[in-house]
């Protein structure tokens, strides 16, 4: 906190044509006019930085600021931080007051009223006792238990095909397939095959090579279906979390789930669910569990987009088979759930 009293050995001097150079600092009495001006400019710049640092310290201190300069036989110079603060406090607050502190006598500045000069506060008034209302001691009414959240993927799980044989390889293949269907639409068509093979090789190094090839072929087959272009087009999204409430019977049930693929189009809403298991025989209806899942998604999406119909797609990746459910079919399935 003390302004430097010695000049550095080199002084920056501005040149007439622009720029600057360093000149050896000799005795101040030997300065020519240009070096003297450069020395004064250097002092002014140093003093400005010296004062700025004090300002930063005084404005950034959280609780207190301690200025503890070291002085020898000479008094602290006027530019020292302690002297600057002392002059400022003396000018604004007044003279020092000698006070006995635990560590010995010390001089303090005092500002404002002392605690002994403040007027005494009136004694607090005790409010009159009031009679407690009846509801304060009345028993709380028992609330009806809330419904457990309905998850579309398990809304009617007992009808789900293949649940009795959850082979590890099949689960791994399903995970890889869903991930590829999520990521590959963002790549150029000519990049998808190589990217899919590299991903499957890295994600399942121990999987049978034929199984790896089958996963890649199935995913590319789904992406190549022309009718699914809007589903994978710009603005579509994968793995979209949704939640809300759906009316079930006379009440409302909380619903939460994750949509495999969603496309919000100007004329309709497309929602798709991918199934990697064995599809049912051609002509046989899809399991009720899957239709229920799409119906619950459709109910949530109709609340978000009431001005557009919702079209649900059940896509079997094994053979790129697509089953379409319009709004009417989804509402019919939802009504059957309510009646059950």
mmCIF file of C-alpha atoms in Angstrom:
data_model
loop_
_atom_site.group_PDB
_atom_site.id
_atom_site.type_symbol
_atom_site.label_atom_id
_atom_site.label_comp_id
_atom_site.label_asym_id
_atom_site.label_seq_id
_atom_site.Cartn_x
_atom_site.Cartn_y
_atom_site.Cartn_z
ATOM 1 C CA UNK A 1 0.000 0.000 0.000
ATOM 2 C CA UNK A 2 2.934 2.365 -0.436
ATOM 3 C CA UNK A 3 3.665 4.186 -3.681
ATOM 4 C CA UNK A 4 7.088 3.151 -5.089
ATOM 5 C CA UNK A 5 9.725 5.753 -4.293
ATOM 6 C CA UNK A 6 12.355 4.689 -6.823
ATOM 7 C CA UNK A 7 12.080 4.829 -10.578
ATOM 8 C CA UNK A 8 12.828 1.754 -12.661
ATOM 9 C CA UNK A 9 16.150 1.657 -14.518
ATOM 10 C CA UNK A 10 14.411 2.053 -17.903
ATOM 11 C CA UNK A 11 11.852 4.730 -18.749
ATOM 12 C CA UNK A 12 9.491 4.461 -21.772
ATOM 13 C CA UNK A 13 9.776 7.569 -23.971
ATOM 14 C CA UNK A 14 7.308 8.367 -26.756
ATOM 15 C CA UNK A 15 8.926 8.944 -30.159
ATOM 16 C CA UNK A 16 7.887 11.864 -32.396
ATOM 17 C CA UNK A 17 6.874 9.568 -35.274
ATOM 18 C CA UNK A 18 4.856 7.241 -33.067
ATOM 19 C CA UNK A 19 5.753 4.300 -30.902
ATOM 20 C CA UNK A 20 8.091 4.383 -27.937
ATOM 21 C CA UNK A 21 11.536 3.315 -26.833
ATOM 22 C CA UNK A 22 13.239 2.634 -23.519
ATOM 23 C CA UNK A 23 15.806 5.109 -22.188
ATOM 24 C CA UNK A 24 18.216 4.467 -19.329
ATOM 25 C CA UNK A 25 17.132 6.346 -16.229
ATOM 26 C CA UNK A 26 19.986 8.508 -15.026
ATOM 27 C CA UNK A 27 19.822 11.069 -12.243
ATOM 28 C CA UNK A 28 16.664 13.141 -12.393
ATOM 29 C CA UNK A 29 18.725 16.342 -12.437
ATOM 30 C CA UNK A 30 20.287 15.243 -15.745
ATOM 31 C CA UNK A 31 16.954 14.733 -17.546
ATOM 32 C CA UNK A 32 16.355 16.590 -20.758
ATOM 33 C CA UNK A 33 12.883 17.985 -21.418
ATOM 34 C CA UNK A 34 11.626 14.858 -23.246
ATOM 35 C CA UNK A 35 12.872 12.408 -20.612
ATOM 36 C CA UNK A 36 11.539 14.624 -17.808
ATOM 37 C CA UNK A 37 8.097 14.618 -19.455
ATOM 38 C CA UNK A 38 8.290 10.850 -19.870
ATOM 39 C CA UNK A 39 9.271 10.445 -16.208
ATOM 40 C CA UNK A 40 6.333 12.605 -15.074
ATOM 41 C CA UNK A 41 3.929 10.648 -17.304
ATOM 42 C CA UNK A 42 5.227 7.392 -15.841
ATOM 43 C CA UNK A 43 4.730 8.728 -12.294
ATOM 44 C CA UNK A 44 1.173 9.828 -13.109
ATOM 45 C CA UNK A 45 0.331 6.425 -14.586
ATOM 46 C CA UNK A 46 1.823 4.597 -11.621
ATOM 47 C CA UNK A 47 -0.069 6.798 -9.169
ATOM 48 C CA UNK A 48 -3.329 6.199 -11.030
ATOM 49 C CA UNK A 49 -2.817 2.429 -10.816
ATOM 50 C CA UNK A 50 -1.802 2.772 -7.152
ATOM 51 C CA UNK A 51 -5.046 4.605 -6.362
ATOM 52 C CA UNK A 52 -7.116 2.192 -8.453
ATOM 53 C CA UNK A 53 -5.864 -0.769 -6.440
ATOM 54 C CA UNK A 54 -6.885 0.932 -3.200
ATOM 55 C CA UNK A 55 -10.329 1.609 -4.637
ATOM 56 C CA UNK A 56 -10.655 -2.060 -5.644
ATOM 57 C CA UNK A 57 -9.653 -3.170 -2.139
ATOM 58 C CA UNK A 58 -12.106 -0.780 -0.455
ATOM 59 C CA UNK A 59 -15.046 -1.746 -2.684
ATOM 60 C CA UNK A 60 -14.457 -5.516 -2.770
ATOM 61 C CA UNK A 61 -13.851 -6.183 0.933
ATOM 62 C CA UNK A 62 -16.694 -8.289 2.322
ATOM 63 C CA UNK A 63 -16.453 -7.616 6.074
ATOM 64 C CA UNK A 64 -13.401 -5.493 6.771
ATOM 65 C CA UNK A 65 -10.285 -4.102 5.116
ATOM 66 C CA UNK A 66 -6.966 -4.189 6.975
ATOM 67 C CA UNK A 67 -4.237 -1.799 5.798
ATOM 68 C CA UNK A 68 -1.004 -2.597 7.630
ATOM 69 C CA UNK A 69 1.918 -0.697 6.093
ATOM 70 C CA UNK A 70 5.513 -1.142 7.168
ATOM 71 C CA UNK A 71 7.308 2.055 8.142
ATOM 72 C CA UNK A 72 10.806 2.631 9.394
ATOM 73 C CA UNK A 73 12.281 5.750 10.879
ATOM 74 C CA UNK A 74 10.581 7.924 8.284
ATOM 75 C CA UNK A 75 6.914 8.787 8.316
ATOM 76 C CA UNK A 76 4.708 7.097 5.733
ATOM 77 C CA UNK A 77 4.569 9.181 2.522
ATOM 78 C CA UNK A 78 1.356 10.959 1.606
ATOM 79 C CA UNK A 79 0.742 8.488 -1.235
ATOM 80 C CA UNK A 80 0.739 5.511 1.130
ATOM 81 C CA UNK A 81 -2.641 3.849 1.420
ATOM 82 C CA UNK A 82 -2.755 4.232 5.194
ATOM 83 C CA UNK A 83 -2.187 7.996 4.906
ATOM 84 C CA UNK A 84 -4.779 8.344 2.132
ATOM 85 C CA UNK A 85 -7.377 6.543 4.266
ATOM 86 C CA UNK A 86 -6.382 8.510 7.358
ATOM 87 C CA UNK A 87 -6.837 11.847 5.565
ATOM 88 C CA UNK A 88 -10.149 10.779 4.098
ATOM 89 C CA UNK A 89 -11.598 9.621 7.422
ATOM 90 C CA UNK A 90 -10.354 12.690 9.246
ATOM 91 C CA UNK A 91 -11.936 14.999 6.671
ATOM 92 C CA UNK A 92 -15.325 13.227 6.677
ATOM 93 C CA UNK A 93 -15.638 11.805 10.195
ATOM 94 C CA UNK A 94 -13.477 13.990 12.396
ATOM 95 C CA UNK A 95 -10.589 13.441 14.751
ATOM 96 C CA UNK A 96 -9.374 10.245 16.343
ATOM 97 C CA UNK A 97 -10.692 9.003 19.664
ATOM 98 C CA UNK A 98 -8.271 7.136 21.931
ATOM 99 C CA UNK A 99 -9.894 3.863 22.985
ATOM 100 C CA UNK A 100 -8.746 1.006 25.181
ATOM 101 C CA UNK A 101 -8.869 -2.231 23.154
ATOM 102 C CA UNK A 102 -8.138 -5.781 24.405
ATOM 103 C CA UNK A 103 -4.717 -5.586 22.786
ATOM 104 C CA UNK A 104 -3.907 -2.122 24.151
ATOM 105 C CA UNK A 105 -4.772 1.543 23.557
ATOM 106 C CA UNK A 106 -5.734 2.408 19.993
ATOM 107 C CA UNK A 107 -7.098 5.396 18.105
ATOM 108 C CA UNK A 108 -10.452 4.972 16.377
ATOM 109 C CA UNK A 109 -12.733 7.040 14.243
ATOM 110 C CA UNK A 110 -16.330 7.015 15.392
ATOM 111 C CA UNK A 111 -19.246 7.763 13.107
ATOM 112 C CA UNK A 112 -22.941 7.894 13.935
ATOM 113 C CA UNK A 113 -24.633 7.564 17.292
ATOM 114 C CA UNK A 114 -23.337 5.232 19.960
ATOM 115 C CA UNK A 115 -25.588 2.613 21.462
ATOM 116 C CA UNK A 116 -25.893 4.583 24.693
ATOM 117 C CA UNK A 117 -27.221 7.640 22.823
ATOM 118 C CA UNK A 118 -30.070 5.779 21.123
ATOM 119 C CA UNK A 119 -33.543 6.211 22.602
ATOM 120 C CA UNK A 120 -34.872 3.258 24.559
ATOM 121 C CA UNK A 121 -37.345 1.089 22.709
ATOM 122 C CA UNK A 122 -40.811 0.803 24.187
ATOM 123 C CA UNK A 123 -41.643 -2.461 25.872
ATOM 124 C CA UNK A 124 -43.390 -4.868 23.545
ATOM 125 C CA UNK A 125 -47.131 -5.084 23.969
ATOM 126 C CA UNK A 126 -48.488 -8.534 24.716
ATOM 127 C CA UNK A 127 -51.545 -9.244 22.620
ATOM 128 C CA UNK A 128 -54.751 -10.293 24.299
ATOM 129 C CA UNK A 129 -55.434 -14.004 24.293
ATOM 130 C CA UNK A 130 -57.848 -15.175 21.605
ATOM 131 C CA UNK A 131 -59.925 -18.284 21.417
ATOM 132 C CA UNK A 132 -58.525 -20.938 19.092
ATOM 133 C CA UNK A 133 -60.750 -21.712 16.087
ATOM 134 C CA UNK A 134 -62.459 -25.094 15.934
ATOM 135 C CA UNK A 135 -60.605 -26.184 12.777
ATOM 136 C CA UNK A 136 -57.292 -26.006 14.605
ATOM 137 C CA UNK A 137 -58.049 -29.145 16.615
ATOM 138 C CA UNK A 138 -60.335 -30.886 14.114
ATOM 139 C CA UNK A 139 -58.935 -34.130 12.609
ATOM 140 C CA UNK A 140 -57.618 -33.892 9.094
ATOM 141 C CA UNK A 141 -59.808 -35.502 6.453
ATOM 142 C CA UNK A 142 -58.316 -38.563 4.853
ATOM 143 C CA UNK A 143 -57.503 -37.968 1.200
ATOM 144 C CA UNK A 144 -58.158 -40.573 -1.415
ATOM 145 C CA UNK A 145 -54.954 -42.336 -2.463
ATOM 146 C CA UNK A 146 -53.496 -40.919 -5.648
ATOM 147 C CA UNK A 147 -53.203 -43.055 -8.711
ATOM 148 C CA UNK A 148 -49.819 -44.464 -9.592
ATOM 149 C CA UNK A 149 -48.457 -42.959 -12.823
ATOM 150 C CA UNK A 150 -49.488 -44.852 -15.936
ATOM 151 C CA UNK A 151 -46.495 -45.605 -18.156
ATOM 152 C CA UNK A 152 -47.555 -46.187 -21.773
ATOM 153 C CA UNK A 153 -44.850 -48.785 -22.358
ATOM 154 C CA UNK A 154 -46.312 -50.978 -19.582
ATOM 155 C CA UNK A 155 -49.980 -49.937 -19.589
ATOM 156 C CA UNK A 156 -51.085 -53.421 -20.622
ATOM 157 C CA UNK A 157 -47.836 -55.310 -20.305
ATOM 158 C CA UNK A 158 -49.374 -58.703 -19.687
ATOM 159 C CA UNK A 159 -50.362 -58.815 -23.376
ATOM 160 C CA UNK A 160 -46.902 -57.936 -24.597
ATOM 161 C CA UNK A 161 -45.427 -60.516 -26.950
ATOM 162 C CA UNK A 162 -42.078 -62.059 -26.115
ATOM 163 C CA UNK A 163 -41.814 -60.923 -22.488
ATOM 164 C CA UNK A 164 -41.281 -64.469 -21.311
ATOM 165 C CA UNK A 165 -37.932 -64.804 -23.116
ATOM 166 C CA UNK A 166 -35.882 -61.633 -22.473
ATOM 167 C CA UNK A 167 -32.597 -62.914 -23.972
ATOM 168 C CA UNK A 168 -29.587 -60.710 -23.348
ATOM 169 C CA UNK A 169 -28.664 -60.658 -27.038
ATOM 170 C CA UNK A 170 -32.172 -59.604 -28.014
ATOM 171 C CA UNK A 171 -32.149 -56.799 -25.477
ATOM 172 C CA UNK A 172 -28.776 -55.594 -26.712
ATOM 173 C CA UNK A 173 -29.977 -55.692 -30.301
ATOM 174 C CA UNK A 174 -33.054 -53.680 -29.359
ATOM 175 C CA UNK A 175 -30.954 -51.050 -27.616
ATOM 176 C CA UNK A 176 -28.603 -50.738 -30.586
ATOM 177 C CA UNK A 177 -31.521 -50.518 -33.014
ATOM 178 C CA UNK A 178 -33.243 -47.748 -31.080
ATOM 179 C CA UNK A 179 -30.015 -45.778 -30.794
ATOM 180 C CA UNK A 180 -29.323 -46.045 -34.524
ATOM 181 C CA UNK A 181 -32.876 -44.962 -35.371
ATOM 182 C CA UNK A 182 -32.307 -41.987 -33.100
ATOM 183 C CA UNK A 183 -28.936 -40.893 -34.505
ATOM 184 C CA UNK A 184 -28.703 -41.934 -38.165
ATOM 185 C CA UNK A 185 -31.422 -39.590 -39.534
ATOM 186 C CA UNK A 186 -29.084 -36.695 -38.766
ATOM 187 C CA UNK A 187 -26.426 -38.057 -41.174
ATOM 188 C CA UNK A 188 -26.296 -37.937 -44.944
ATOM 189 C CA UNK A 189 -27.731 -41.026 -46.613
ATOM 190 C CA UNK A 190 -24.317 -42.046 -48.003
ATOM 191 C CA UNK A 191 -22.812 -41.928 -44.489
ATOM 192 C CA UNK A 192 -25.404 -43.995 -42.657
ATOM 193 C CA UNK A 193 -24.299 -47.542 -43.504
ATOM 194 C CA UNK A 194 -20.664 -47.054 -42.484
ATOM 195 C CA UNK A 195 -21.657 -45.175 -39.327
ATOM 196 C CA UNK A 196 -24.143 -47.906 -38.376
ATOM 197 C CA UNK A 197 -21.605 -50.701 -38.834
ATOM 198 C CA UNK A 198 -18.981 -48.842 -36.804
ATOM 199 C CA UNK A 199 -21.446 -48.131 -34.002
ATOM 200 C CA UNK A 200 -22.662 -51.727 -33.749
ATOM 201 C CA UNK A 201 -19.094 -53.066 -33.848
ATOM 202 C CA UNK A 202 -18.065 -50.759 -31.001
ATOM 203 C CA UNK A 203 -21.236 -51.205 -28.948
ATOM 204 C CA UNK A 204 -21.461 -55.008 -29.218
ATOM 205 C CA UNK A 205 -18.016 -56.447 -30.005
ATOM 206 C CA UNK A 206 -19.014 -59.950 -28.837
ATOM 207 C CA UNK A 207 -22.262 -60.095 -30.809
ATOM 208 C CA UNK A 208 -22.441 -62.592 -33.634
ATOM 209 C CA UNK A 209 -21.357 -60.989 -36.958
ATOM 210 C CA UNK A 210 -24.574 -62.104 -38.621
ATOM 211 C CA UNK A 211 -26.585 -60.451 -35.847
ATOM 212 C CA UNK A 212 -24.614 -57.228 -36.318
ATOM 213 C CA UNK A 213 -25.329 -57.245 -40.043
ATOM 214 C CA UNK A 214 -29.015 -57.931 -39.383
ATOM 215 C CA UNK A 215 -29.287 -54.934 -37.018
ATOM 216 C CA UNK A 216 -27.698 -52.597 -39.567
ATOM 217 C CA UNK A 217 -29.848 -53.930 -42.412
ATOM 218 C CA UNK A 218 -33.072 -53.597 -40.420
ATOM 219 C CA UNK A 219 -32.359 -50.009 -39.379
ATOM 220 C CA UNK A 220 -31.379 -48.927 -42.897
ATOM 221 C CA UNK A 221 -34.467 -50.693 -44.229
ATOM 222 C CA UNK A 222 -36.732 -48.639 -41.952
ATOM 223 C CA UNK A 223 -34.995 -45.374 -42.858
ATOM 224 C CA UNK A 224 -35.342 -46.142 -46.569
ATOM 225 C CA UNK A 225 -39.158 -46.481 -46.457
ATOM 226 C CA UNK A 226 -40.441 -43.479 -48.479
ATOM 227 C CA UNK A 227 -43.637 -43.210 -46.418
ATOM 228 C CA UNK A 228 -41.539 -42.566 -43.301
ATOM 229 C CA UNK A 229 -39.750 -39.575 -44.798
ATOM 230 C CA UNK A 230 -41.712 -36.993 -42.779
ATOM 231 C CA UNK A 231 -41.143 -38.985 -39.582
ATOM 232 C CA UNK A 232 -37.365 -38.700 -39.960
ATOM 233 C CA UNK A 233 -37.350 -35.320 -41.690
ATOM 234 C CA UNK A 234 -36.135 -31.931 -40.452
ATOM 235 C CA UNK A 235 -37.681 -30.894 -37.162
ATOM 236 C CA UNK A 236 -38.488 -34.437 -36.064
ATOM 237 C CA UNK A 237 -37.219 -35.562 -32.687
ATOM 238 C CA UNK A 238 -36.210 -38.848 -31.070
ATOM 239 C CA UNK A 239 -36.730 -40.098 -27.520
ATOM 240 C CA UNK A 240 -39.166 -37.348 -26.558
ATOM 241 C CA UNK A 241 -40.270 -37.398 -22.931
ATOM 242 C CA UNK A 242 -43.941 -36.595 -22.326
ATOM 243 C CA UNK A 243 -46.053 -36.421 -19.197
ATOM 244 C CA UNK A 244 -49.483 -35.217 -18.233
ATOM 245 C CA UNK A 245 -52.896 -36.428 -17.132
ATOM 246 C CA UNK A 246 -55.369 -38.579 -19.026
ATOM 247 C CA UNK A 247 -58.982 -39.035 -18.010
ATOM 248 C CA UNK A 248 -59.593 -42.624 -16.961
ATOM 249 C CA UNK A 249 -63.144 -43.451 -15.969
ATOM 250 C CA UNK A 250 -64.397 -40.751 -13.590
ATOM 251 C CA UNK A 251 -60.971 -39.412 -12.684
ATOM 252 C CA UNK A 252 -57.603 -38.425 -14.034
ATOM 253 C CA UNK A 253 -54.512 -40.586 -14.127
ATOM 254 C CA UNK A 254 -50.964 -39.231 -14.380
ATOM 255 C CA UNK A 255 -49.160 -40.518 -17.468
ATOM 256 C CA UNK A 256 -45.466 -40.331 -18.298
ATOM 257 C CA UNK A 257 -43.440 -41.964 -21.017
ATOM 258 C CA UNK A 258 -40.913 -41.549 -23.809
ATOM 259 C CA UNK A 259 -41.870 -41.403 -27.477
ATOM 260 C CA UNK A 260 -39.460 -43.161 -29.845
ATOM 261 C CA UNK A 261 -39.991 -40.619 -32.664
ATOM 262 C CA UNK A 262 -42.141 -37.499 -32.948
ATOM 263 C CA UNK A 263 -42.737 -35.225 -35.920
ATOM 264 C CA UNK A 264 -44.823 -32.076 -35.553
ATOM 265 C CA UNK A 265 -46.047 -31.271 -39.062
ATOM 266 C CA UNK A 266 -48.216 -28.359 -40.223
ATOM 267 C CA UNK A 267 -51.167 -30.658 -40.927
ATOM 268 C CA UNK A 268 -50.755 -33.513 -38.445
ATOM 269 C CA UNK A 269 -48.748 -34.948 -35.574
ATOM 270 C CA UNK A 270 -46.821 -38.164 -36.201
ATOM 271 C CA UNK A 271 -45.887 -40.352 -33.248
ATOM 272 C CA UNK A 272 -44.008 -43.593 -33.799
ATOM 273 C CA UNK A 273 -43.079 -46.525 -31.638
ATOM 274 C CA UNK A 274 -40.428 -49.001 -32.827
ATOM 275 C CA UNK A 275 -40.713 -52.674 -31.991
ATOM 276 C CA UNK A 276 -37.634 -54.852 -32.455
ATOM 277 C CA UNK A 277 -39.234 -58.154 -31.494
ATOM 278 C CA UNK A 278 -40.913 -60.651 -33.750
ATOM 279 C CA UNK A 279 -43.918 -59.085 -35.499
ATOM 280 C CA UNK A 280 -47.307 -60.857 -35.428
ATOM 281 C CA UNK A 281 -48.387 -62.802 -38.495
ATOM 282 C CA UNK A 282 -49.619 -60.724 -41.396
ATOM 283 C CA UNK A 283 -53.286 -59.925 -40.939
ATOM 284 C CA UNK A 284 -53.227 -60.394 -37.179
ATOM 285 C CA UNK A 285 -53.933 -57.330 -35.035
ATOM 286 C CA UNK A 286 -51.144 -55.778 -33.031
ATOM 287 C CA UNK A 287 -51.072 -56.627 -29.313
ATOM 288 C CA UNK A 288 -53.373 -54.443 -27.245
ATOM 289 C CA UNK A 289 -50.417 -53.349 -25.134
ATOM 290 C CA UNK A 290 -48.792 -51.597 -28.069
ATOM 291 C CA UNK A 291 -52.001 -49.904 -29.187
ATOM 292 C CA UNK A 292 -52.642 -48.781 -25.609
ATOM 293 C CA UNK A 293 -49.185 -47.273 -25.490
ATOM 294 C CA UNK A 294 -49.849 -45.240 -28.646
ATOM 295 C CA UNK A 295 -53.342 -44.264 -27.428
ATOM 296 C CA UNK A 296 -51.907 -42.761 -24.242
ATOM 297 C CA UNK A 297 -49.270 -40.879 -26.225
ATOM 298 C CA UNK A 298 -51.989 -39.627 -28.564
ATOM 299 C CA UNK A 299 -54.131 -38.380 -25.659
ATOM 300 C CA UNK A 300 -51.225 -36.332 -24.296
ATOM 301 C CA UNK A 301 -50.323 -34.930 -27.710
ATOM 302 C CA UNK A 302 -53.921 -33.929 -28.502
ATOM 303 C CA UNK A 303 -53.880 -31.709 -25.420
ATOM 304 C CA UNK A 304 -50.677 -30.064 -26.664
ATOM 305 C CA UNK A 305 -51.783 -29.761 -30.317
ATOM 306 C CA UNK A 306 -55.590 -29.575 -30.270
ATOM 307 C CA UNK A 307 -55.714 -28.097 -33.793
ATOM 308 C CA UNK A 308 -54.100 -31.095 -35.565
ATOM 309 C CA UNK A 309 -54.952 -34.790 -35.786
ATOM 310 C CA UNK A 310 -52.579 -37.327 -34.291
ATOM 311 C CA UNK A 311 -51.473 -40.273 -36.417
ATOM 312 C CA UNK A 312 -49.669 -43.077 -34.616
ATOM 313 C CA UNK A 313 -47.295 -45.503 -36.309
ATOM 314 C CA UNK A 314 -46.325 -48.890 -34.958
ATOM 315 C CA UNK A 315 -43.147 -49.873 -36.826
ATOM 316 C CA UNK A 316 -41.736 -53.398 -36.733
ATOM 317 C CA UNK A 317 -38.042 -53.170 -37.514
ATOM 318 C CA UNK A 318 -37.697 -56.865 -38.467
ATOM 319 C CA UNK A 319 -39.485 -56.339 -41.787
ATOM 320 C CA UNK A 320 -40.100 -52.550 -41.816
ATOM 321 C CA UNK A 321 -43.828 -53.237 -41.446
ATOM 322 C CA UNK A 322 -45.925 -50.193 -40.537
ATOM 323 C CA UNK A 323 -49.292 -50.200 -38.785
ATOM 324 C CA UNK A 324 -51.114 -46.885 -38.757
ATOM 325 C CA UNK A 325 -53.652 -45.758 -36.152
ATOM 326 C CA UNK A 326 -55.655 -42.627 -36.771
ATOM 327 C CA UNK A 327 -57.101 -40.426 -34.052
ATOM 328 C CA UNK A 328 -60.408 -42.302 -34.090
ATOM 329 C CA UNK A 329 -58.719 -45.654 -33.474
ATOM 330 C CA UNK A 330 -56.622 -44.222 -30.663
ATOM 331 C CA UNK A 331 -59.658 -42.698 -28.962
ATOM 332 C CA UNK A 332 -61.520 -45.995 -29.265
ATOM 333 C CA UNK A 333 -58.682 -47.835 -27.590
ATOM 334 C CA UNK A 334 -58.518 -45.233 -24.848
ATOM 335 C CA UNK A 335 -62.280 -45.577 -24.250
ATOM 336 C CA UNK A 336 -61.864 -49.326 -23.808
ATOM 337 C CA UNK A 337 -59.232 -48.696 -21.138
ATOM 338 C CA UNK A 338 -61.570 -46.353 -19.278
ATOM 339 C CA UNK A 339 -64.369 -48.876 -19.364
ATOM 340 C CA UNK A 340 -62.183 -51.704 -18.080
#
